[in-house]
Coordinates of C-alpha atoms and ligand atoms in Angstrom, one line a residue:
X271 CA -99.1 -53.5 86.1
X272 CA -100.5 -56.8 85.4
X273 CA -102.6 -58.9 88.0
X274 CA -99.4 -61.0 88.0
X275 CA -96.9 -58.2 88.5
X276 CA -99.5 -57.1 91.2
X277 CA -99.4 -60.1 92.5
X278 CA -95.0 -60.1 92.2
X279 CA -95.6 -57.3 94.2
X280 CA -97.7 -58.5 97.1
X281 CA -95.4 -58.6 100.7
X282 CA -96.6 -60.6 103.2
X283 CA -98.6 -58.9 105.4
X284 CA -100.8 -57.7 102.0
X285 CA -101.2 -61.1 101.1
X286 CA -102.5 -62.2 104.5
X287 CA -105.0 -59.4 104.6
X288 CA -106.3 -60.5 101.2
X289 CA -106.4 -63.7 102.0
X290 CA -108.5 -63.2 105.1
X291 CA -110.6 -61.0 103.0
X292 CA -111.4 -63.7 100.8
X293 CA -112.2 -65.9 103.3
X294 CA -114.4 -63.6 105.1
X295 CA -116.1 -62.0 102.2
X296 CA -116.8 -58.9 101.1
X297 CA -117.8 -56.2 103.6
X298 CA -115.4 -57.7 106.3
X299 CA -114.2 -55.4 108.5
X300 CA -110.6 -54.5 109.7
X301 CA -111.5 -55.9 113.1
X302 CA -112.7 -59.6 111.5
X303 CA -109.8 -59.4 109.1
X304 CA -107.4 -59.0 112.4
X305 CA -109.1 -62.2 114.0
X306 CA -108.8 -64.1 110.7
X307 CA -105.4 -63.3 109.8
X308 CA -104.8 -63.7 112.5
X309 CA -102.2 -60.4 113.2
X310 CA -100.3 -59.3 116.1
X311 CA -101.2 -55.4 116.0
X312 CA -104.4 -53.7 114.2
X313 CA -101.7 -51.4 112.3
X314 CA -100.4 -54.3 110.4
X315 CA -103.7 -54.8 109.1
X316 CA -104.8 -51.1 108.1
X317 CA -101.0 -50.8 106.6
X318 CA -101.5 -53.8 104.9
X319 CA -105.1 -52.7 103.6
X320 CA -104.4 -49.2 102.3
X321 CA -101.6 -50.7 100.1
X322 CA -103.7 -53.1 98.8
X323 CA -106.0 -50.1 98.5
X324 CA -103.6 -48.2 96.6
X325 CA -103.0 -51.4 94.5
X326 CA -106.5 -51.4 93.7
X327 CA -106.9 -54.6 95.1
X328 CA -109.7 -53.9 97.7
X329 CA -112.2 -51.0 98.3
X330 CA -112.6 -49.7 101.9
X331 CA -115.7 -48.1 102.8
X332 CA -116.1 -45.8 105.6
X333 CA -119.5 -45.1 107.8
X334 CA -119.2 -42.8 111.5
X335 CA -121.3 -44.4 113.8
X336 CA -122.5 -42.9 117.3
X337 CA -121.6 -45.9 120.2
X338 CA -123.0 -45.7 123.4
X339 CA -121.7 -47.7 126.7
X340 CA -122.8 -48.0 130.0
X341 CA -121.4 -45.4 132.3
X342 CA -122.2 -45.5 135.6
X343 CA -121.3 -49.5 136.1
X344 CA -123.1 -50.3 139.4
X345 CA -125.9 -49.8 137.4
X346 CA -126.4 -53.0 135.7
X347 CA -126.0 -54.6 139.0
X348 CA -128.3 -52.6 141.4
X349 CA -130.9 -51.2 138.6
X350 CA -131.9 -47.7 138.1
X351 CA -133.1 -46.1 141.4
X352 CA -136.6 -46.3 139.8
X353 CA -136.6 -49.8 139.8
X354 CA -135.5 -50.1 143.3
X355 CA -138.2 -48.1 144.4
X356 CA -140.9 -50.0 142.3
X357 CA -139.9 -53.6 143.8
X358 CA -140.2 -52.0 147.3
X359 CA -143.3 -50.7 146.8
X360 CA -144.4 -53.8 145.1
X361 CA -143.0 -55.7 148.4
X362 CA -145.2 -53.3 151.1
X363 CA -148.7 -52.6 151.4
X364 CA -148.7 -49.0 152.2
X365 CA -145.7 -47.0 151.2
X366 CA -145.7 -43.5 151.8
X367 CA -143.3 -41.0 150.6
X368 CA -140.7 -41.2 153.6
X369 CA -140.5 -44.8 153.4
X370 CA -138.9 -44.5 150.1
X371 CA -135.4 -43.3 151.7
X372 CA -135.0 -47.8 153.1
X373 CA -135.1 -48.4 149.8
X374 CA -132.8 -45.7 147.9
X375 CA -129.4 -43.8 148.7
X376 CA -129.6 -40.7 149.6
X377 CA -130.3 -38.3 146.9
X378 CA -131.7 -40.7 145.0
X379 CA -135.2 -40.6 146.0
X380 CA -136.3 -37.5 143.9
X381 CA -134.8 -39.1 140.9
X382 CA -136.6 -42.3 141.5
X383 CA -140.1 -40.3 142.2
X384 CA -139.2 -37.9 139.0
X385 CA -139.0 -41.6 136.8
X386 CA -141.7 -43.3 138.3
X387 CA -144.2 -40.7 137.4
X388 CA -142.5 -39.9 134.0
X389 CA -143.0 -43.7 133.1
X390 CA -146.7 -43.4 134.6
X391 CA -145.9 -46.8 136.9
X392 CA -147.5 -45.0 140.7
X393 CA -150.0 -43.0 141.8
X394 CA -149.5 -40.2 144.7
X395 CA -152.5 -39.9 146.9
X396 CA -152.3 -37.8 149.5
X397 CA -154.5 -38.5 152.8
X398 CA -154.2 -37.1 156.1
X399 CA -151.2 -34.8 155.0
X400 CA -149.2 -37.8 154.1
X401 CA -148.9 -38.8 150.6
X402 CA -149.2 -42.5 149.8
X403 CA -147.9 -44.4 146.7
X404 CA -149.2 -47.2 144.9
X405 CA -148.7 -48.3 141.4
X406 CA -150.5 -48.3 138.5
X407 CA -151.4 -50.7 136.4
X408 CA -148.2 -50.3 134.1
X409 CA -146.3 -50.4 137.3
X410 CA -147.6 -53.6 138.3
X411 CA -146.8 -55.2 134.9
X412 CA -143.4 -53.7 135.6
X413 CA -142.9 -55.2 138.5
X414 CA -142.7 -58.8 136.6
X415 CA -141.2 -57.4 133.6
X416 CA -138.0 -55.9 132.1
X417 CA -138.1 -52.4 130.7
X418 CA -137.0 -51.5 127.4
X419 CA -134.6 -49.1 129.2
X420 CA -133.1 -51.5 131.6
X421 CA -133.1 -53.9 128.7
X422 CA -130.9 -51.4 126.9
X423 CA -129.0 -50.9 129.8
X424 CA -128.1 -54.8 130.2
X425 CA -126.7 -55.2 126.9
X426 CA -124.6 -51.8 127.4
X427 CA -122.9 -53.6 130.3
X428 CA -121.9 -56.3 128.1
X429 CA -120.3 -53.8 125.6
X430 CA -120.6 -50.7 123.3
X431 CA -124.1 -50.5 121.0
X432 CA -123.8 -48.6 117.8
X433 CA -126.9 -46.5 117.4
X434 CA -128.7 -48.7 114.5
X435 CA -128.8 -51.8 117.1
X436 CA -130.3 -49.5 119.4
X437 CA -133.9 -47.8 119.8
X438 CA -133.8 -43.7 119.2
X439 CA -136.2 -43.1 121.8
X440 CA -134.9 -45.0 124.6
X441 CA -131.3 -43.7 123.6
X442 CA -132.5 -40.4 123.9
X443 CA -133.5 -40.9 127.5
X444 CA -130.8 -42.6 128.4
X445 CA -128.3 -39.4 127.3
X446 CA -131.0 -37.1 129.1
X447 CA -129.7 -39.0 132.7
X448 CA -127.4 -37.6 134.4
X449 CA -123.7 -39.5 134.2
X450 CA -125.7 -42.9 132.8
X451 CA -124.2 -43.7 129.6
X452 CA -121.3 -42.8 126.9
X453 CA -121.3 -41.6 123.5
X454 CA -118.5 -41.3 120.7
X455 CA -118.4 -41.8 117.6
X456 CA -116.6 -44.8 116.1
X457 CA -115.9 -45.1 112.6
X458 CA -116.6 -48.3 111.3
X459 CA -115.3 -49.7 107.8
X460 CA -116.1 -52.1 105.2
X461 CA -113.4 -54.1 103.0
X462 CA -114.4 -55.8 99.7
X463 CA -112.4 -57.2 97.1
X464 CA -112.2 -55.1 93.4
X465 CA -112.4 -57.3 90.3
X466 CA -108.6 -56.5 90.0
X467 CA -108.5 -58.1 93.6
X468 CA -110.4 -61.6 92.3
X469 CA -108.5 -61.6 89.4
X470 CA -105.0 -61.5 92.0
X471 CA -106.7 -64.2 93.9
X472 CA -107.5 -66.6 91.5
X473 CA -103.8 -66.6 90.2
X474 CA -103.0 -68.5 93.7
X475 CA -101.8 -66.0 96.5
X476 CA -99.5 -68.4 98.6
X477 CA -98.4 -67.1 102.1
X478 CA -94.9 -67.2 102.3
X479 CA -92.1 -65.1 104.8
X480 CA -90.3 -63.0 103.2
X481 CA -87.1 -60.8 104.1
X482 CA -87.1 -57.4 104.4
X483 CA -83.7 -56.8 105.7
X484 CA -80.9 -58.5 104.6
X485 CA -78.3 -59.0 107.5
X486 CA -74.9 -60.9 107.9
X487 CA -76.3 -64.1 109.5
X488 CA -78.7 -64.6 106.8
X489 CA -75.5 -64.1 104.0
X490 CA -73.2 -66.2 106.2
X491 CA -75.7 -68.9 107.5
X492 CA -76.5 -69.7 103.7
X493 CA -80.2 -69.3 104.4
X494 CA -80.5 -66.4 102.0
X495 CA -81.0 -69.4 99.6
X496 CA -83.8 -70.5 100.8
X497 CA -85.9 -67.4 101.8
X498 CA -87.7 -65.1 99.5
X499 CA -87.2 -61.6 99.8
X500 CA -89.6 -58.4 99.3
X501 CA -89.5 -57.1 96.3
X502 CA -88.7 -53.5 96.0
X503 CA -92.0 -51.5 93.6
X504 CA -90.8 -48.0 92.5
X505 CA -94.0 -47.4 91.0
X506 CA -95.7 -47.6 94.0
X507 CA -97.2 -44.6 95.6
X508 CA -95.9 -42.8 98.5
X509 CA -96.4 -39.4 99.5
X510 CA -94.1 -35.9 98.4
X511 CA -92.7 -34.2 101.2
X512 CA -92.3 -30.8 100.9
X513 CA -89.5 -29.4 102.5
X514 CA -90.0 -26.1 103.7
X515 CA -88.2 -23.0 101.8
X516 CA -87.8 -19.4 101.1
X517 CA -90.8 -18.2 99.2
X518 CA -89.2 -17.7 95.4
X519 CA -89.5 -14.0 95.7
X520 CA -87.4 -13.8 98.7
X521 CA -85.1 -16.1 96.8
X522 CA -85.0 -14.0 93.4
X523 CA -84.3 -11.2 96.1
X524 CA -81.3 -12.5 97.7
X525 CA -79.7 -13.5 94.4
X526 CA -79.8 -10.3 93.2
X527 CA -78.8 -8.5 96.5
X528 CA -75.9 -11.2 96.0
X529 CA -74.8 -10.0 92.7
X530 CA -74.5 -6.2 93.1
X531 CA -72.5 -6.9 96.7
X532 CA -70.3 -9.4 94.3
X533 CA -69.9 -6.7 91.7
X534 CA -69.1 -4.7 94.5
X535 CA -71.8 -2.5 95.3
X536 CA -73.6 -1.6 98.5
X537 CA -76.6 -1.9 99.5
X538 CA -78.7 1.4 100.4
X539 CA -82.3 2.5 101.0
X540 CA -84.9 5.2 102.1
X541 CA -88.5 5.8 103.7
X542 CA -91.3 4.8 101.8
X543 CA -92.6 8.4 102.6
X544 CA -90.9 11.2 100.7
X545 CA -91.6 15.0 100.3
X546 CA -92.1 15.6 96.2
X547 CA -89.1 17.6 96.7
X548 CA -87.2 14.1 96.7
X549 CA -89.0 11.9 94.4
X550 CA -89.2 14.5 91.6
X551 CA -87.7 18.1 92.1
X552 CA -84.0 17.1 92.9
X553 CA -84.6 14.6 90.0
X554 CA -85.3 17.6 87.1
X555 CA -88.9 16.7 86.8
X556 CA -91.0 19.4 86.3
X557 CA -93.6 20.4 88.6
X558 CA -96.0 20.0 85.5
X559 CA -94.8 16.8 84.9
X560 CA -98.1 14.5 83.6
X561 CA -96.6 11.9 86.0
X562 CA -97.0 13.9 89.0
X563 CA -100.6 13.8 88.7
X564 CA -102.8 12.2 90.9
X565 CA -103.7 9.1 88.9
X566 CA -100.1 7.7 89.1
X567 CA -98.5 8.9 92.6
X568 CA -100.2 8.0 96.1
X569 CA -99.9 11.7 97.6
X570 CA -100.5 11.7 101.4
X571 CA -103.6 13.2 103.2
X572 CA -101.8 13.0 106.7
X573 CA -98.9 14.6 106.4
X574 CA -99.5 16.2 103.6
X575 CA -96.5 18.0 103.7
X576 CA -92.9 17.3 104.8
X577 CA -90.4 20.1 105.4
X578 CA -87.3 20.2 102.9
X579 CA -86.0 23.1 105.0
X580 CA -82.8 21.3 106.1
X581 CA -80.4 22.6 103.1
X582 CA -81.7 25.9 102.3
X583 CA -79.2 26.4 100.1
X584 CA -80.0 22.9 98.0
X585 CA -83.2 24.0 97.6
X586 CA -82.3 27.8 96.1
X587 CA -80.5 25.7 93.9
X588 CA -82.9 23.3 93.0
X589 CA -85.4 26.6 92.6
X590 CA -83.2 27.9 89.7
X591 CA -82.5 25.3 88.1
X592 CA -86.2 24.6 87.6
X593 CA -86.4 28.6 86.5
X594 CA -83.7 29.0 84.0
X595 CA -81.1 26.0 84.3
X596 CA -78.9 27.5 87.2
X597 CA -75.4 27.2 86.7
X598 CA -75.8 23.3 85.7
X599 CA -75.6 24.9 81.9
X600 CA -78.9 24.3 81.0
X601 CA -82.1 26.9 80.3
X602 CA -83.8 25.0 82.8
X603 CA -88.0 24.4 82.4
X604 CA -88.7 28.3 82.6
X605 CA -91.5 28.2 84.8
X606 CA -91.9 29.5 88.4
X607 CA -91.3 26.7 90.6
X608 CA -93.5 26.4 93.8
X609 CA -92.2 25.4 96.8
X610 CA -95.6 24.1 98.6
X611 CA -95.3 21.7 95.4
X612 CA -92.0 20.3 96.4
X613 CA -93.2 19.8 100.0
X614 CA -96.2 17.7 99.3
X615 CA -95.7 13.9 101.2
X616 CA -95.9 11.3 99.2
X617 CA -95.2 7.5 98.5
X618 CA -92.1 7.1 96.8
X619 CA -93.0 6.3 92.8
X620 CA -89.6 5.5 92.0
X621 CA -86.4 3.9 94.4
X622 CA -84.2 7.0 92.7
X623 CA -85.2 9.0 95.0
X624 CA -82.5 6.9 97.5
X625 CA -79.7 7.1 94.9
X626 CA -80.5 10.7 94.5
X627 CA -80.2 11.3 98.3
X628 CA -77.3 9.2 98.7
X629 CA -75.5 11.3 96.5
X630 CA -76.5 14.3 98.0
X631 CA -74.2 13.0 100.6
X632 CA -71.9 11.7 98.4
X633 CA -71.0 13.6 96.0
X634 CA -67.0 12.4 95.7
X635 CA -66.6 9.6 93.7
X636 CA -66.2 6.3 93.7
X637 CA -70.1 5.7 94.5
X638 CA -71.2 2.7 94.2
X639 CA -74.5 2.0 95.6
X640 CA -77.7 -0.5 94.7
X641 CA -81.1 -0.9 96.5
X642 CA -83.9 -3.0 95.9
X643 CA -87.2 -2.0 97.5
X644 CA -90.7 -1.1 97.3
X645 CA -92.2 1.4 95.0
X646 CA -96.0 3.2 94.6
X647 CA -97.7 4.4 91.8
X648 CA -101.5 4.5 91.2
X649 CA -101.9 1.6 89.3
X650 CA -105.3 -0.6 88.6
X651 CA -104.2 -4.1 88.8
X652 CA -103.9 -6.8 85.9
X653 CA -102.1 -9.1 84.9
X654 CA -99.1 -7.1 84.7
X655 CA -99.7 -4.1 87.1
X656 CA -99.0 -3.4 91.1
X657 CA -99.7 -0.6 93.0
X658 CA -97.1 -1.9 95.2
X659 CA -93.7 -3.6 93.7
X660 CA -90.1 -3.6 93.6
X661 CA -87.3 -1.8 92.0
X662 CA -83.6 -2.8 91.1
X663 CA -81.9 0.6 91.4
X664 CA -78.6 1.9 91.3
X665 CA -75.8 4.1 90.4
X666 CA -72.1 4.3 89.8
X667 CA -70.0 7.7 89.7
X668 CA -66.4 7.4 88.8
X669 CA -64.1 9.7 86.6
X670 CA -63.8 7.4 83.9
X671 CA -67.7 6.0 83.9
X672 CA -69.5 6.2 80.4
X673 CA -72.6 5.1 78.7
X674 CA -70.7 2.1 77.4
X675 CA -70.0 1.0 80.9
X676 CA -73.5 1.5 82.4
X677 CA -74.6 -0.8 79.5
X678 CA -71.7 -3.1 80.3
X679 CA -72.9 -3.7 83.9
X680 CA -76.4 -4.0 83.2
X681 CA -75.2 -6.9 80.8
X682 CA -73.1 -8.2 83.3
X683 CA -75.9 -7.9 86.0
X684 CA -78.6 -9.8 83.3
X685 CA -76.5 -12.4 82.2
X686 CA -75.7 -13.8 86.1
X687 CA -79.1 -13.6 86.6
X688 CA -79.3 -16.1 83.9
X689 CA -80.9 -14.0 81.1
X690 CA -78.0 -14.7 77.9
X691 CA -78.4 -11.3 76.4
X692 CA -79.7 -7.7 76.8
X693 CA -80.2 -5.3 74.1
X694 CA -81.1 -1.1 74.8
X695 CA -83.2 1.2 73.4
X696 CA -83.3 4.8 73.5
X697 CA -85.5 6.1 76.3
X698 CA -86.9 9.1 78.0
X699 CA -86.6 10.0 81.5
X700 CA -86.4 14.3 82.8
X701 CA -83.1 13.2 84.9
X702 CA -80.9 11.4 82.4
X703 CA -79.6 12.1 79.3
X704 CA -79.2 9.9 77.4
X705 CA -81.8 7.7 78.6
X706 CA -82.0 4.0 77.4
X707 CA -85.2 1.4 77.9
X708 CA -83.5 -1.8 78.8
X709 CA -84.6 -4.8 77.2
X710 CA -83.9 -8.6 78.0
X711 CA -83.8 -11.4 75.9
X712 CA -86.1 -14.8 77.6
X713 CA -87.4 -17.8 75.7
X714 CA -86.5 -16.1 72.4
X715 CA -88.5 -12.8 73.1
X716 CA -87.4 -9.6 74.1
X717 CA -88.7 -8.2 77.3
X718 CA -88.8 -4.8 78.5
X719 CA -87.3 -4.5 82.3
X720 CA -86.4 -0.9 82.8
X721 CA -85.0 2.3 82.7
X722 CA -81.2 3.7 82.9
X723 CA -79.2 6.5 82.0
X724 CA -76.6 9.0 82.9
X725 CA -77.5 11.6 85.6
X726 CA -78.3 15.2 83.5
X727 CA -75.7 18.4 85.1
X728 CA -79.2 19.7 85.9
X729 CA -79.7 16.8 88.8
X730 CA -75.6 16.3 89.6
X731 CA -75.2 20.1 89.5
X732 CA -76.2 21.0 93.1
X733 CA -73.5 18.9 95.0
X734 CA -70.4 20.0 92.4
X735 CA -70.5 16.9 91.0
X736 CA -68.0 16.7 88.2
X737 CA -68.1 13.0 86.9
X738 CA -70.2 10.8 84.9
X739 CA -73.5 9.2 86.9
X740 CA -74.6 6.0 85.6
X741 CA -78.2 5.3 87.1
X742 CA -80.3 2.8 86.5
X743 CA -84.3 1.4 87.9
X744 CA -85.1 -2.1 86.4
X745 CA -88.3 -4.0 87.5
X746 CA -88.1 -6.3 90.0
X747 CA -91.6 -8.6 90.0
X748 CA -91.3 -8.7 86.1
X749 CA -88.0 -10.6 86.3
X750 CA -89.6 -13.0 88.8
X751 CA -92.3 -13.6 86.9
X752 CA -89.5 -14.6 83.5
X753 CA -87.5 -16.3 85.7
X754 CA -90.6 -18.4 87.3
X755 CA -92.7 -18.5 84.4
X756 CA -95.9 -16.8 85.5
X757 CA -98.0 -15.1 83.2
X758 CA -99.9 -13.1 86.0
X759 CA -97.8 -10.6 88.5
X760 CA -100.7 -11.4 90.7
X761 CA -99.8 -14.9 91.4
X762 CA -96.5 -13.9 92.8
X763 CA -98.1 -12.6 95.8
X764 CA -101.2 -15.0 95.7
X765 CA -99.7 -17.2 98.3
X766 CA -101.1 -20.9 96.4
X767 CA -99.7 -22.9 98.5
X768 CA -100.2 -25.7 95.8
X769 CA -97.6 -23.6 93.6
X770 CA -95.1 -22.8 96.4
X771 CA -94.7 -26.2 97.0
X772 CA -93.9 -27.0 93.6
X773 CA -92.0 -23.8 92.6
X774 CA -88.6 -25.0 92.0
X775 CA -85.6 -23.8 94.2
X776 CA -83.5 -22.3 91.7
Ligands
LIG217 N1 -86.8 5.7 87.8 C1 -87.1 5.1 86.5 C2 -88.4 4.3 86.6 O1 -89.0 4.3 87.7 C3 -86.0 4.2 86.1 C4 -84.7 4.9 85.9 C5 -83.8 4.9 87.0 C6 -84.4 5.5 84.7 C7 -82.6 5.6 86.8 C8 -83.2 6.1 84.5 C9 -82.3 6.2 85.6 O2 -88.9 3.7 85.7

């Protein structure tokens, strides 16, 4: 904008304010500029000001300042106890120490003796076991004149004194009296006028009402013809509110959770905490298996072990199938399969481990289940790695399921997440067979997002199951970070409140 527009843009009050500001001069301050104007109510003024601030009309410099006001009021009238003590000793010829209570309230006499010495204005003789006062030479020059405290003190009973108008040392005795004087801080400020401002000015600011509100009687009286009205500025500045919302993970969450109940799932899970038995032995995987090792599963110290004793029979099953492929049709791993293995505690590396489970309990078909929860695996963390983070799992067993089908819901699942197309790739997992690597295609690219397959007879075997498993684990925090365009997993748990305010609600 142009100093004209600016000027276009001026209402009434910001034209006042600048007006009195050029009238005052620079380094007025709010207070003048609300006696110049003159205004009704201070707010009008600092409204005014910060607009014209924000106009970059005027500058506004800010100083805190330390004020300090008289606070015991009788004070200024009666003088500090001191003081009444030093005129009556000034009026009598001898005054000993007693006398001192005609003069002074009660409790006021040690004060008065403790401030007369302090300030060196008496001597204290004592003769025949009475002491006597009489002043000292300071003391008598005190009697006829002011002191700088009391002159202090005067001037505080007119009004406030910012600390510059004020000496440090006297202040400092003052605030060391007991209930004498106040102290805040007051911020004072200083408006001048930017070049931008002279240049508004000297185009010819005129003062005129203007309307803010049009009503009836100002259409039907015909005075709308005559008045002038504010102008609206949509450039202008005004501050973003930020409404509150779900954090976008939550959000991401729900939307899936709201897809698998619309395809007609349900929604299942587990303990974090599982017995190996769970996360890996029902699942075919080899008690060898490189990714039961220590450097990718979180095994517990306390319990280290969980009983899997419930279904004796599962786990004789489970046993043989390990050893030489049961009855599921397979030659199994041919290795001698430990049962202290199976029982070790652990935290859950996968979220099969609930579908697995479920269909233990399960096993007649139509199952239909999904979860989405937390996972743990050994992991350093980078840009693109958790220790901690979510999986999408589920399964579907049905007579008629087939690979073709487990492909067609995970397309179906992608695409109303908003990701157009997915593609597979073979895969390897120790429970399915065949295994795919599912990949999704984002901002032309295709991204890998997670495992899937159908259920081998060596993991369906144990609970008779006769039909096709479809099973899949997809990741959850890597689709967040697609869908919200992060480059870092961290940042999705970094709480920046700068970016959760501006993270979209999608
Ligand atoms: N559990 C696998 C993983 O964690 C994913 C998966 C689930 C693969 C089900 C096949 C079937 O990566």
């Amino acid at each position: 904008m142009n100093a004209s527009e600016i000027l276009g843009s001026l209402s009434y009050q910001e034209r006042k304010v600048l007006l009195a500001l050029a009238k005052l001069g620079d380094g007025a301050s709010p207070e003048g500029i609300f006696e110049a104007g003159p205004f009704g109510q201070m707010v009008e003024v600092m409204n005014a000001a910060s607009w014209l601030q924000s106009k970059g009309l005027i500058t506004m410099e800010e100083r805190g300042q330390k004020v300090y006001g008289l606070k015991a009021k009788d004070i200024a009238q009666r003088g500090l106890p001191e003081r009444r003590a030093l005129d009556y000793i000034g009026r009598n010829i001898t005054v000993k120490m007693g006398d001192l209570d005609k003069a002074l309230d009660k409790g006021e006499v040690p004060v008065a003796i403790g401030w007369l010495r302090k300030k060196n204005l008496v001597k204290m003789e004592k003769t025949q076991g009475e002491t006597v006062i009489t002043l000292t030479d300071a003391g008598k020059e005190a009697l006829v004149q002011e002191m700088r405290d009391e002159a202090l003190l005067k001037r505080m009973a007119v009004g406030e004194i910012s600390e510059r108008d004020a000496p440090a040392d006297i202040i400092a005795q003052l605030k060391g009296r007991q209930d004498l004087i106040t102290e805040r801080l007051q911020v004072a400020r200083k408006m001048s006028l930017t070049e931008l401002g002279r240049q508004v000015l000297d185009l010819g600011v005129v003062l005129k009402e203007e309307v803010a509100q049009i009503t009836p009687e100002l259409l039907q009286s015909g005075k709308w013809k005559e008045v002038s009205f504010r102008r609206y500025d949509v450039r202008t500045f005004a501050p973003t509110e930020y409404a509150a919302k779900k954090h976008p993970l939550t959000r991401i969450a729900d939307e899936v959770r709201r897809i698998f109940l619309q395809m007609g799932f349900t929604e299942i899970d587990e303990e974090y905490v599982q017995p190996a038995f769970w996360n890996m032995d029902t699942l075919f995987t080899p008690q060898d298996h490189p990714a039961r090792e220590m450097q990718d599963t979180f095994y517990l110290k306390h319990p280290s072990k969980l009983s899997i004793a419930d279904d004796e029979e599962l786990i004789k099953k489970v046993r043989s199938i390990h050893e030489t492929g049961g009855d599921s049709g397979s030659l199994g791993w041919r290795y001698k399969w430990s049962r202290a293995e199976a029982e070790r505690a652990l935290l859950r590396t996968h979220t099969t481990v609930n579908t697995i489970r479920y269909l233990a309990k399960h096993p007649n078909p139509p199952v239909k289940v999904f979860s989405l929860s937390r996972v743990f695996r050994k992991e350093a963390i980078d840009a693109t790695h958790l220790p901690e983070f979510m999986q999408i799992e589920g399964i579907v067993m049905e007579e008629t399921a087939s690979f073709d089908m487990l492909v067609g819901i995970l397309r179906e699942f992608y695409s109303r997440m908003g990701f157009e197309d997915i593609r597979v790739r073979p895969g390897y997992f120790p429970y399915t067979e065949p295994s795919l690597e599912v990949e999704v295609l984002w901002n032309d690219k295709w991204m890998e997002l997670g495992g899937a397959g159908i259920f081998r007879p060596e993991v369906t075997a144990p609970y008779g199951i006769k039909h096709p498993v479809l099973a899949w684990g997809q990741g959850f925090e890597r689709l967040a970070m697609l869908r919200w365009g992060l480059k870092d997993i961290r940042e999705l748990y970094a709480t920046d409140m700068d970016l959760l305010r501006q993270s979209p609600i999608f």
